[in-house]
Coordinates of C-alpha atoms in Angstrom, one line a residue:
Chain P
M20 CA 11.9 -42.1 -98.9
S21 CA 7.7 -43.4 -99.0
N22 CA 6.1 -42.6 -95.7
D23 CA 1.9 -42.4 -96.9
Y24 CA 1.2 -44.9 -93.5
T25 CA 1.6 -42.1 -91.4
S26 CA -1.0 -39.9 -93.2
S27 CA -3.8 -41.8 -92.2
E28 CA -6.2 -39.8 -90.5
A29 CA -7.9 -43.1 -89.2
H30 CA -7.8 -44.7 -86.1
P31 CA -3.7 -46.0 -85.5
I32 CA -4.4 -49.6 -86.5
Q33 CA -6.4 -48.0 -89.6
V34 CA -3.4 -47.8 -92.2
S35 CA -3.5 -47.1 -95.6
H36 CA -2.4 -48.8 -98.3
E37 CA -2.0 -48.4 -101.8
T38 CA -1.4 -52.3 -102.9
A39 CA -4.1 -54.7 -104.0
R40 CA -3.8 -57.6 -101.3
P41 CA -5.6 -61.0 -100.0
Y42 CA -8.8 -60.1 -98.0
E43 CA -7.1 -61.2 -95.4
L44 CA -4.4 -59.0 -95.0
S45 CA -7.1 -56.0 -95.2
D46 CA -6.4 -52.3 -93.7
V47 CA -9.1 -53.3 -91.1
V48 CA -7.5 -55.5 -88.8
P49 CA -9.7 -57.5 -86.9
P50 CA -10.3 -56.4 -83.0
S51 CA -8.8 -60.0 -82.5
E52 CA -5.7 -58.8 -83.5
T53 CA -5.8 -56.1 -81.6
N54 CA -3.7 -57.8 -79.0
F55 CA -1.6 -59.9 -81.6
I56 CA 0.8 -60.0 -78.7
K57 CA -0.3 -58.8 -75.0
V58 CA 2.0 -57.3 -72.6
D59 CA 0.7 -57.8 -68.8
D60 CA 2.4 -55.7 -65.8
F61 CA 5.7 -57.6 -66.8
R62 CA 8.6 -56.6 -64.9
F63 CA 11.4 -58.0 -65.4
F64 CA 15.0 -58.5 -63.5
Y65 CA 19.3 -58.3 -63.4
G66 CA 19.6 -60.1 -60.5
K67 CA 18.2 -57.7 -57.9
K68 CA 18.1 -54.9 -60.3
E69 CA 14.5 -54.1 -61.5
V70 CA 14.9 -52.6 -65.4
L71 CA 11.8 -52.8 -66.7
H72 CA 8.4 -51.0 -64.2
G73 CA 5.3 -53.1 -65.2
I74 CA 5.0 -52.7 -68.9
N75 CA 1.5 -52.6 -70.5
L76 CA 1.0 -52.7 -74.2
E77 CA -0.5 -54.6 -76.9
I78 CA 1.1 -54.7 -79.9
P79 CA -1.4 -55.4 -83.1
S80 CA -0.7 -57.9 -86.2
R81 CA 0.9 -57.0 -89.1
R82 CA 2.1 -53.7 -88.2
V83 CA 5.9 -52.3 -87.7
T84 CA 6.0 -50.7 -84.1
S85 CA 8.6 -48.8 -83.1
F86 CA 10.3 -49.1 -80.0
I87 CA 12.3 -45.6 -78.9
G88 CA 14.1 -43.8 -76.1
P89 CA 17.4 -43.4 -74.7
S90 CA 19.9 -46.1 -74.5
G91 CA 19.2 -48.1 -70.7
C92 CA 15.5 -47.2 -70.6
G93 CA 14.6 -51.1 -71.2
K94 CA 13.4 -51.1 -74.5
S95 CA 15.8 -53.4 -75.3
T96 CA 15.6 -55.6 -72.8
L97 CA 10.9 -55.7 -73.5
L98 CA 12.1 -57.1 -77.7
R99 CA 14.5 -59.5 -76.0
N100 CA 11.8 -61.2 -73.7
F101 CA 9.4 -61.9 -76.6
N102 CA 11.4 -64.6 -77.8
R103 CA 13.0 -65.5 -74.4
M104 CA 16.4 -64.4 -75.4
N105 CA 17.3 -62.9 -72.5
E106 CA 16.8 -66.1 -70.3
L107 CA 20.6 -67.0 -71.7
I108 CA 22.0 -64.2 -69.4
P109 CA 22.2 -65.8 -65.8
G110 CA 20.1 -64.8 -62.9
V111 CA 17.4 -62.3 -64.8
R112 CA 13.7 -62.8 -63.7
H113 CA 10.3 -61.4 -64.4
E114 CA 7.0 -61.4 -63.3
G115 CA 4.2 -60.4 -65.1
D116 CA 3.3 -62.0 -68.8
I117 CA 3.1 -61.8 -72.8
T118 CA 0.9 -63.4 -74.7
I119 CA 0.9 -64.2 -78.3
H120 CA -2.0 -65.0 -80.1
G121 CA -3.7 -65.0 -76.4
T122 CA -1.2 -67.6 -75.0
S123 CA 1.2 -66.9 -72.6
I124 CA 4.9 -67.6 -73.8
F125 CA 5.6 -68.5 -70.7
D126 CA 3.4 -71.4 -69.6
P127 CA 5.6 -74.4 -69.3
S128 CA 4.2 -76.1 -72.3
V129 CA 5.9 -73.8 -74.0
E130 CA 9.0 -74.7 -75.9
V131 CA 11.2 -72.6 -75.4
I132 CA 12.9 -73.3 -79.7
A133 CA 9.5 -74.0 -81.0
L134 CA 9.0 -70.6 -79.5
R135 CA 12.6 -69.3 -81.1
R136 CA 11.0 -70.7 -84.4
R137 CA 8.1 -68.8 -84.6
I138 CA 9.3 -65.4 -84.0
G139 CA 12.8 -64.1 -86.2
M140 CA 15.1 -61.9 -84.9
V141 CA 17.6 -59.8 -86.1
F142 CA 20.7 -57.9 -84.6
Q143 CA 22.3 -54.7 -83.6
K144 CA 25.6 -56.3 -85.2
S145 CA 24.7 -58.2 -88.6
N146 CA 26.0 -62.1 -87.2
P147 CA 25.8 -64.2 -90.2
F148 CA 27.8 -67.8 -89.2
P149 CA 31.4 -68.2 -91.1
M150 CA 29.7 -70.3 -94.0
S151 CA 28.2 -69.8 -97.0
I152 CA 25.4 -67.3 -97.9
Y153 CA 23.0 -70.8 -98.0
G154 CA 24.4 -72.2 -95.0
N155 CA 23.2 -69.5 -93.3
I156 CA 19.9 -69.4 -94.7
V157 CA 19.0 -72.5 -94.1
Y158 CA 20.9 -73.3 -90.7
P159 CA 16.5 -72.4 -89.3
L160 CA 15.7 -75.5 -91.4
R161 CA 18.5 -77.7 -91.3
I162 CA 18.1 -77.3 -87.2
A163 CA 14.6 -78.3 -87.5
G164 CA 15.0 -81.7 -89.5
Q165 CA 14.7 -80.1 -92.4
G166 CA 16.8 -81.8 -95.4
D167 CA 14.5 -81.3 -98.8
R168 CA 17.0 -80.2 -101.4
S169 CA 14.5 -78.3 -103.8
M170 CA 13.2 -77.8 -100.3
L171 CA 15.9 -75.7 -99.4
D172 CA 17.2 -74.2 -102.6
E173 CA 13.6 -72.7 -102.7
T174 CA 14.0 -71.9 -99.7
V175 CA 17.4 -69.5 -100.6
E176 CA 15.7 -67.9 -103.3
R177 CA 12.5 -67.4 -101.2
C178 CA 14.3 -65.4 -98.1
L179 CA 16.4 -63.9 -100.5
R180 CA 14.1 -62.1 -102.9
S181 CA 12.1 -61.0 -100.0
A182 CA 15.3 -59.3 -98.2
A183 CA 15.8 -57.8 -101.5
L184 CA 19.4 -59.5 -102.0
W185 CA 18.8 -62.2 -104.2
D186 CA 19.9 -60.4 -107.7
E187 CA 23.8 -59.2 -105.6
V188 CA 23.9 -62.9 -104.9
K189 CA 22.5 -65.2 -106.4
D190 CA 25.6 -66.4 -108.9
R191 CA 27.6 -65.9 -105.2
L192 CA 25.2 -68.1 -103.3
H193 CA 28.2 -71.0 -101.6
E194 CA 30.6 -69.2 -101.2
S195 CA 31.2 -67.5 -97.7
A196 CA 28.5 -64.8 -96.3
L197 CA 31.7 -62.5 -94.1
G198 CA 32.7 -61.7 -97.8
L199 CA 29.4 -59.9 -98.4
S200 CA 29.5 -55.9 -97.4
G201 CA 27.6 -54.2 -93.6
G202 CA 24.7 -53.4 -95.5
Q203 CA 24.2 -57.3 -96.7
M204 CA 25.4 -59.1 -94.1
Q205 CA 22.1 -57.3 -92.3
R206 CA 19.5 -58.1 -95.3
L207 CA 20.9 -61.8 -95.4
C208 CA 20.7 -61.8 -91.0
I209 CA 16.9 -60.3 -92.2
A210 CA 16.6 -63.3 -94.8
R211 CA 18.3 -66.4 -92.2
A212 CA 15.8 -64.9 -89.6
I213 CA 12.4 -64.9 -91.6
A214 CA 13.6 -68.5 -93.7
S215 CA 11.2 -70.6 -90.6
R216 CA 8.2 -68.8 -92.1
P217 CA 7.9 -66.8 -88.2
E218 CA 5.3 -64.3 -87.4
I219 CA 7.2 -61.7 -85.5
L220 CA 10.1 -60.3 -87.0
L221 CA 12.1 -58.9 -83.9
M222 CA 14.9 -56.1 -85.3
D223 CA 16.8 -55.0 -83.0
E224 CA 18.7 -51.4 -84.2
P225 CA 19.4 -53.3 -87.1
C226 CA 20.4 -50.2 -88.5
S227 CA 22.6 -49.1 -86.1
A228 CA 26.4 -50.5 -87.7
L229 CA 24.8 -49.4 -91.4
D230 CA 25.6 -46.9 -93.9
P231 CA 22.4 -44.7 -94.7
I232 CA 22.4 -45.9 -98.2
A233 CA 22.4 -49.4 -97.2
T234 CA 19.7 -47.9 -93.9
A235 CA 17.4 -46.8 -96.4
K236 CA 17.9 -50.1 -97.9
V237 CA 16.6 -52.0 -94.6
E238 CA 14.1 -49.8 -94.2
E239 CA 12.4 -50.0 -97.0
L240 CA 12.7 -53.8 -96.8
I241 CA 11.2 -53.3 -93.9
I242 CA 8.3 -51.7 -94.4
E243 CA 8.2 -54.6 -97.9
L244 CA 8.2 -56.9 -95.1
K245 CA 5.4 -55.7 -92.3
R246 CA 2.7 -57.6 -95.3
D247 CA 3.7 -60.8 -93.8
F248 CA 5.0 -60.0 -90.6
T249 CA 4.3 -58.3 -87.1
I250 CA 7.8 -56.5 -87.2
I251 CA 9.4 -54.5 -84.0
I252 CA 12.1 -52.3 -84.8
V253 CA 14.2 -51.1 -81.5
T254 CA 16.2 -47.2 -82.7
H255 CA 18.0 -45.0 -81.4
N256 CA 17.1 -43.1 -85.2
M257 CA 14.1 -41.0 -84.5
H258 CA 13.6 -40.1 -88.3
Q259 CA 14.4 -44.0 -88.8
A260 CA 11.5 -44.2 -86.2
S261 CA 9.3 -41.8 -87.9
R262 CA 9.7 -43.3 -91.1
V263 CA 9.3 -46.7 -90.9
S264 CA 6.5 -47.3 -88.1
E265 CA 3.3 -46.5 -87.6
L266 CA 3.2 -47.3 -83.9
T267 CA 6.0 -46.1 -81.8
A268 CA 6.1 -46.7 -78.2
F269 CA 8.3 -44.1 -76.3
F270 CA 9.9 -45.5 -73.2
Y271 CA 12.5 -44.1 -70.8
L272 CA 14.3 -45.5 -67.3
G273 CA 11.9 -49.1 -67.4
N274 CA 8.5 -47.3 -67.9
L275 CA 6.6 -47.2 -71.3
V276 CA 5.9 -43.2 -71.1
E277 CA 3.9 -43.5 -74.2
F278 CA 2.4 -45.3 -77.0
D279 CA 0.5 -44.3 -79.6
E280 CA 0.4 -44.1 -83.7
T281 CA 3.6 -42.8 -84.9
R282 CA 2.4 -39.1 -86.7
K283 CA 0.3 -38.1 -82.8
I284 CA 4.2 -39.4 -81.4
F285 CA 5.9 -36.9 -83.9
T286 CA 3.8 -33.9 -84.0
N287 CA 1.4 -34.6 -80.9
P288 CA 2.9 -36.2 -78.2
S289 CA 0.5 -36.2 -74.6
K290 CA 3.4 -36.5 -72.4
L291 CA 5.5 -33.8 -71.5
Q292 CA 8.9 -36.5 -71.6
T293 CA 7.7 -37.6 -75.0
E294 CA 7.9 -34.3 -76.4
E295 CA 11.5 -33.0 -74.8
Y296 CA 12.8 -36.5 -76.3
I297 CA 11.6 -36.0 -79.0
T298 CA 12.5 -32.3 -79.9
G299 CA 16.2 -33.5 -78.6
R300 CA 15.8 -31.8 -74.8
F301 CA 17.1 -34.9 -73.7
G302 CA 18.0 -38.4 -73.6
Chain O
M182 CA 73.0 -22.6 -71.1
M183 CA 71.9 -21.2 -75.2
K184 CA 71.3 -18.1 -75.8
P185 CA 67.5 -17.8 -76.9
E186 CA 67.8 -17.0 -80.5
S187 CA 69.3 -21.1 -80.4
R188 CA 66.4 -21.7 -78.8
H189 CA 62.8 -22.8 -80.9
F190 CA 59.3 -24.2 -81.2
F191 CA 60.8 -27.7 -79.7
S192 CA 63.4 -26.9 -77.5
S193 CA 63.1 -28.3 -73.7
P194 CA 61.0 -25.6 -71.1
K195 CA 64.1 -27.1 -68.1
G196 CA 67.2 -25.8 -70.6
K197 CA 68.1 -29.7 -70.7
T198 CA 69.6 -30.2 -74.6
S199 CA 68.0 -32.9 -76.3
F200 CA 71.4 -34.2 -76.7
Y201 CA 71.4 -35.5 -73.5
R202 CA 67.5 -37.0 -74.3
M203 CA 69.0 -38.7 -77.5
L204 CA 71.2 -40.5 -75.1
R205 CA 69.6 -41.5 -72.6
N206 CA 66.5 -42.8 -75.2
R207 CA 69.6 -44.6 -77.2
F208 CA 71.0 -46.6 -73.6
L209 CA 67.8 -47.2 -72.9
T210 CA 67.2 -49.0 -76.0
G211 CA 70.1 -50.9 -76.3
L212 CA 69.7 -52.2 -73.3
C213 CA 65.9 -53.7 -74.1
I214 CA 67.8 -55.0 -77.3
A215 CA 71.1 -56.8 -75.5
L216 CA 69.1 -58.0 -73.0
S217 CA 65.9 -59.4 -75.7
L218 CA 68.9 -61.0 -77.4
L219 CA 70.8 -62.8 -73.9
T220 CA 66.9 -64.0 -73.8
L221 CA 67.7 -65.6 -76.8
F222 CA 70.8 -67.1 -76.2
P223 CA 70.5 -70.5 -74.2
L224 CA 67.9 -71.2 -77.1
I225 CA 70.2 -70.5 -80.1
S226 CA 72.8 -72.3 -78.4
I227 CA 70.4 -75.5 -77.5
V228 CA 69.7 -75.7 -80.5
I229 CA 73.1 -74.9 -82.6
L230 CA 74.7 -77.9 -79.9
V231 CA 72.1 -80.8 -80.5
I232 CA 72.5 -80.3 -84.0
R233 CA 76.1 -79.9 -84.6
N234 CA 76.2 -83.4 -82.3
G235 CA 73.3 -85.2 -84.2
L236 CA 73.5 -84.4 -87.5
P237 CA 76.3 -86.3 -88.3
L238 CA 74.4 -89.7 -86.9
I239 CA 72.1 -88.8 -88.8
S240 CA 71.0 -91.1 -91.8
M241 CA 67.9 -93.8 -93.2
N242 CA 68.7 -96.2 -90.7
L243 CA 68.0 -94.8 -87.7
F244 CA 65.0 -94.7 -88.5
T245 CA 64.5 -98.1 -89.1
Q246 CA 66.9 -100.0 -86.5
L247 CA 67.4 -100.8 -83.5
S248 CA 69.8 -99.7 -81.4
P249 CA 73.5 -102.1 -81.0
A250 CA 74.6 -103.9 -78.3
P251 CA 76.2 -102.0 -75.8
G252 CA 79.8 -101.4 -77.3
L253 CA 78.8 -102.0 -80.9
E254 CA 78.4 -99.7 -83.6
G255 CA 75.5 -98.9 -86.6
G256 CA 72.0 -99.3 -86.5
G257 CA 69.6 -96.4 -84.8
F258 CA 66.5 -96.1 -82.8
G259 CA 63.2 -97.4 -85.2
N260 CA 61.5 -98.7 -81.7
A261 CA 62.1 -96.0 -79.8
I262 CA 60.6 -93.4 -82.3
M263 CA 58.2 -95.1 -82.9
G264 CA 56.9 -95.4 -79.4
T265 CA 56.4 -92.1 -78.5
L266 CA 54.3 -92.4 -81.6
V267 CA 51.8 -94.6 -79.6
M268 CA 52.5 -93.5 -76.8
V269 CA 51.3 -89.8 -77.5
C270 CA 49.1 -91.2 -79.6
I271 CA 47.3 -93.0 -76.8
S272 CA 47.2 -89.9 -74.3
L273 CA 45.4 -88.6 -77.3
L274 CA 43.0 -90.5 -76.9
L275 CA 42.4 -90.4 -73.7
A276 CA 43.0 -86.7 -72.8
V277 CA 40.7 -85.2 -75.9
P278 CA 36.8 -86.8 -76.3
L279 CA 37.5 -85.1 -71.9
G280 CA 39.1 -82.5 -72.0
I281 CA 37.1 -80.8 -75.0
L282 CA 33.7 -82.5 -74.3
S283 CA 35.2 -81.1 -70.1
A284 CA 35.6 -78.1 -71.5
V285 CA 31.9 -78.0 -73.5
Y286 CA 30.9 -78.6 -70.2
I287 CA 32.5 -75.9 -68.1
N288 CA 31.7 -73.3 -71.2
E289 CA 29.3 -74.3 -73.0
Y290 CA 25.9 -75.4 -70.2
A291 CA 27.3 -74.7 -66.9
P292 CA 29.7 -71.8 -66.8
V293 CA 28.9 -70.6 -62.7
S294 CA 27.8 -74.2 -61.8
P295 CA 30.3 -75.2 -58.7
V296 CA 31.1 -78.5 -60.8
S297 CA 32.7 -76.2 -63.7
S298 CA 34.0 -73.6 -60.9
A299 CA 36.0 -77.1 -58.8
V300 CA 37.5 -79.0 -62.7
R301 CA 38.4 -74.9 -63.8
F302 CA 40.3 -74.9 -60.4
V303 CA 41.5 -78.6 -60.3
A304 CA 42.6 -78.5 -64.5
K305 CA 45.3 -75.2 -63.4
L306 CA 46.2 -77.0 -60.2
L307 CA 47.4 -80.3 -62.8
T308 CA 49.0 -77.5 -65.4
G309 CA 51.7 -76.6 -62.7
I310 CA 52.4 -80.5 -61.0
P311 CA 55.8 -81.8 -61.8
S312 CA 55.8 -84.4 -65.4
I313 CA 56.6 -87.0 -62.8
I314 CA 54.0 -87.4 -60.0
C315 CA 51.7 -87.7 -62.9
G316 CA 54.2 -90.9 -63.4
V317 CA 54.0 -92.1 -60.3
F318 CA 50.6 -91.8 -60.4
A319 CA 50.2 -93.9 -63.7
F320 CA 53.0 -95.9 -61.9
A321 CA 50.3 -97.2 -59.3
A322 CA 47.0 -97.2 -60.8
V323 CA 48.4 -99.1 -64.0
V324 CA 52.2 -100.8 -63.7
M325 CA 50.9 -102.1 -59.6
T326 CA 47.7 -103.1 -60.8
S327 CA 48.6 -104.6 -64.3
Q328 CA 52.1 -106.3 -63.1
H329 CA 53.4 -105.2 -66.5
F330 CA 54.8 -102.3 -67.1
S331 CA 53.4 -100.8 -70.9
A332 CA 52.9 -98.7 -73.7
I333 CA 49.3 -98.4 -72.2
A334 CA 50.6 -97.0 -68.9
G335 CA 52.7 -93.9 -70.5
G336 CA 50.2 -93.3 -72.6
V337 CA 48.0 -92.4 -69.4
A338 CA 50.6 -91.1 -67.5
L339 CA 51.0 -88.7 -70.7
A340 CA 47.1 -87.6 -70.3
I341 CA 46.9 -87.1 -67.0
L342 CA 49.8 -84.6 -68.0
I343 CA 48.3 -83.3 -71.1
L344 CA 44.2 -83.2 -70.2
P345 CA 44.4 -79.5 -68.4
I346 CA 46.7 -78.0 -71.1
I347 CA 43.2 -79.6 -73.8
L348 CA 41.1 -78.5 -71.6
L349 CA 42.5 -75.0 -70.6
T350 CA 42.8 -74.3 -74.4
S351 CA 39.5 -75.3 -75.7
E352 CA 38.3 -73.8 -73.0
Q353 CA 39.8 -70.6 -74.8
A354 CA 39.1 -71.4 -77.5
L355 CA 35.7 -72.3 -76.8
M356 CA 35.2 -68.4 -75.0
G357 CA 36.9 -66.8 -78.4
V358 CA 33.7 -67.4 -80.5
S359 CA 31.8 -64.4 -80.8
V360 CA 28.5 -63.9 -78.7
S361 CA 26.5 -62.6 -81.8
Y362 CA 27.2 -66.3 -83.3
R363 CA 25.4 -68.3 -80.5
E364 CA 22.9 -65.5 -80.4
A365 CA 22.0 -66.3 -84.0
S366 CA 21.7 -69.4 -83.6
Y367 CA 19.0 -69.2 -80.1
G368 CA 17.6 -66.7 -82.4
V369 CA 16.3 -69.4 -85.3
G370 CA 15.4 -71.8 -82.3
A371 CA 18.6 -73.8 -82.1
T372 CA 18.6 -75.9 -79.5
P373 CA 22.3 -75.4 -76.9
F374 CA 23.1 -79.2 -78.4
Q375 CA 22.8 -78.0 -82.0
T376 CA 24.4 -74.8 -81.4
I377 CA 27.5 -76.7 -79.7
W378 CA 28.1 -78.9 -82.5
R379 CA 27.0 -77.1 -85.9
I380 CA 27.9 -73.2 -84.9
V381 CA 30.4 -73.2 -81.7
L382 CA 32.5 -75.8 -82.1
P383 CA 33.2 -75.7 -85.5
D384 CA 34.2 -72.4 -85.2
A385 CA 36.7 -72.8 -82.2
M386 CA 38.1 -76.0 -83.6
P387 CA 41.1 -74.0 -85.6
A388 CA 42.4 -72.5 -81.4
I389 CA 41.6 -76.0 -80.1
M390 CA 44.0 -78.2 -82.6
T391 CA 46.9 -75.7 -82.1
G392 CA 45.8 -76.6 -77.6
I393 CA 46.3 -80.6 -79.2
M394 CA 49.7 -79.3 -81.5
L395 CA 50.8 -77.9 -78.3
A396 CA 49.8 -80.8 -75.8
V397 CA 51.7 -83.4 -78.5
S398 CA 54.7 -81.7 -78.3
R399 CA 54.4 -81.4 -74.3
A400 CA 53.8 -85.1 -74.4
A401 CA 56.8 -86.5 -76.6
G402 CA 59.5 -84.6 -75.0
E403 CA 58.5 -85.4 -71.4
T404 CA 60.7 -88.0 -69.6
A405 CA 59.6 -88.3 -66.7
P406 CA 55.5 -90.1 -66.9
V407 CA 57.4 -92.6 -68.9
L408 CA 60.4 -93.5 -67.2
F409 CA 58.7 -95.4 -65.3
T410 CA 55.6 -97.1 -66.6
A411 CA 56.2 -97.7 -70.4
L412 CA 59.8 -98.1 -68.7
F413 CA 62.2 -98.8 -72.4
S414 CA 63.0 -101.8 -74.3
Q415 CA 65.9 -102.7 -76.9
N416 CA 63.3 -104.6 -79.8
W417 CA 60.3 -102.9 -82.0
I418 CA 56.7 -102.7 -80.2
T419 CA 54.8 -105.8 -81.2
S420 CA 52.0 -105.0 -78.2
V421 CA 50.7 -101.7 -76.3
F422 CA 51.1 -104.2 -73.4
E423 CA 54.2 -104.4 -72.5
P424 CA 57.5 -101.9 -72.0
T425 CA 57.8 -99.9 -74.3
A426 CA 61.2 -97.3 -76.0
S427 CA 60.7 -93.8 -76.0
L428 CA 63.2 -90.7 -77.8
S429 CA 63.4 -89.1 -74.3
V430 CA 64.1 -92.5 -72.0
L431 CA 66.3 -93.3 -74.8
I432 CA 68.2 -90.0 -74.6
Y433 CA 68.1 -90.9 -71.0
N434 CA 69.6 -94.1 -71.0
F435 CA 72.0 -93.9 -73.9
A436 CA 73.2 -90.8 -72.6
S437 CA 74.4 -92.2 -69.2
L438 CA 76.7 -95.4 -71.0
P439 CA 80.6 -95.1 -71.0
Y440 CA 79.8 -95.9 -74.8
A441 CA 80.8 -93.3 -77.1
Y442 CA 78.6 -94.8 -80.1
H443 CA 75.5 -95.1 -77.1
I444 CA 76.6 -91.9 -76.8
K445 CA 76.3 -90.2 -80.1
L446 CA 72.5 -91.9 -80.6
A447 CA 71.6 -90.2 -77.1
W448 CA 72.9 -86.5 -79.6
S449 CA 71.3 -87.6 -82.7
A450 CA 67.5 -88.8 -80.9
S451 CA 67.6 -85.6 -79.3
L452 CA 67.5 -84.1 -82.7
V453 CA 65.1 -86.0 -83.6
L454 CA 63.7 -85.3 -80.8
V455 CA 63.8 -81.3 -81.6
T456 CA 62.9 -80.7 -85.0
L457 CA 59.9 -83.3 -83.8
V458 CA 58.5 -80.9 -81.7
T459 CA 59.4 -77.7 -83.7
L460 CA 58.4 -79.5 -86.7
T461 CA 54.5 -80.2 -84.1
N462 CA 54.5 -76.7 -82.8
I463 CA 55.5 -74.5 -86.2
L464 CA 52.6 -76.9 -88.0
A465 CA 49.9 -75.6 -85.3
Q466 CA 51.0 -71.9 -85.9
M467 CA 50.4 -72.5 -89.8
I468 CA 47.5 -74.6 -90.4
F469 CA 45.9 -73.8 -88.0
S470 CA 46.7 -69.9 -87.0
P471 CA 43.6 -68.1 -86.4
K472 CA 41.6 -66.3 -89.4
Q473 CA 40.3 -63.2 -90.1
R474 CA 37.4 -62.0 -88.3

């Protein structure tokens, strides 16, 4: 597994990348994109219970940021606020703000439907719809009113290639997605998540149900995808965080304890709690 | 007491021999089997009785001809089969859309609202209401106001009877749809309507269909609701606004007549009804059995 991106000596967001890329994806992130996603004193409540206690966080564009921390620390809750999935749960409430590209996602003029089309999400348990592989990927387009056949075909191939699944399934696009293996299903869900060309990809423990080989494939994919997407990944696996992410946020009991370059978090954390968690003394 | 040498690792510690334990075990097992068979007994005897008495008269004429005048022989009860089918269809037309849409509302749109709790409570209450009350209600609401016994009135009475069945089984079916499908759909920016229409309902459909089939067999077998709403008729059904024959009322009527042939017809009608209901049930189980996930 290549992890050259963690060997950069520079500022966390200046990450070296060996491949030739267009200018706009250059390694030097414009200052305006260092706070692509901005979490501002964000508090979140399930009923009366406060589960996030005033989080402040700035996530840069086109980087992989991982959220780590013991179960119940609020990392998934925060992740599910970025596309407002938590609103499906009755009795939730928030204070503070989250802005993306400078726009508050809670602004009354923001349509939650449009927001979720710009932000793809991959869930802990792969959840392909009980329909064909093709049908799964074109679902986001069909619900957006896209019916042009050649456009749909194109999207299916593009997304499956991006998800490194095309060669495995190109001959059975119209067979049920439920016949795929666990790892293939999760990659299909990633393909579906990027079908509507989102800018941000949220991943909620995407590998926790996969075997090591499938996990390795998904991790490779995540590293590949960060060229085009801003990826935030919640993980319990600290090796995974160190392998795929450039930035790491450590959460504990609803607080953001430390947020820094992944390499620093794992080698020289500034907070004792982080060090204890990383070294496995608790959590 | 056994000698120490004969004791082994699996010997009972209290000195009870395994023989008594085995005996008690066998006795209780036997009791359970016997009681299970006892439960089956009434059911099987009904089937045997209906087949033995109903089978002799079974022929095509039963399905294609009208019943004979009292005292005469020959003919069948085609009009009653027809009437039952028509009234079941009317009740389905009324109850299926209402039941499924209500279930969608209380499970998908407003699972915790007071309206949903009220609907759920009333539906559960309605399942326990004696079927004759449905008949009385339809009599008052449809027959009295239209001044006619009719298939419509019978259909309304049956619809009231099966509405809670369809509503509650549909709600169960919708609850059975994995939350992860809903999350996936909302996660790519689907509206609640798109999620329900494209993902949730198709996945719940087999279970909803099973509920509808159960409702069909219930409606087809009921006598009380149609007894004084559709009344009965000696003729073929020509309009849904006139009195209509049904299998269940035919059995009730003919069985109380003093003519041997009509009593035989009632037995055959019972056999046809039992077969119809059983077939519907088996069909429901076969076609719409929950798929493997």
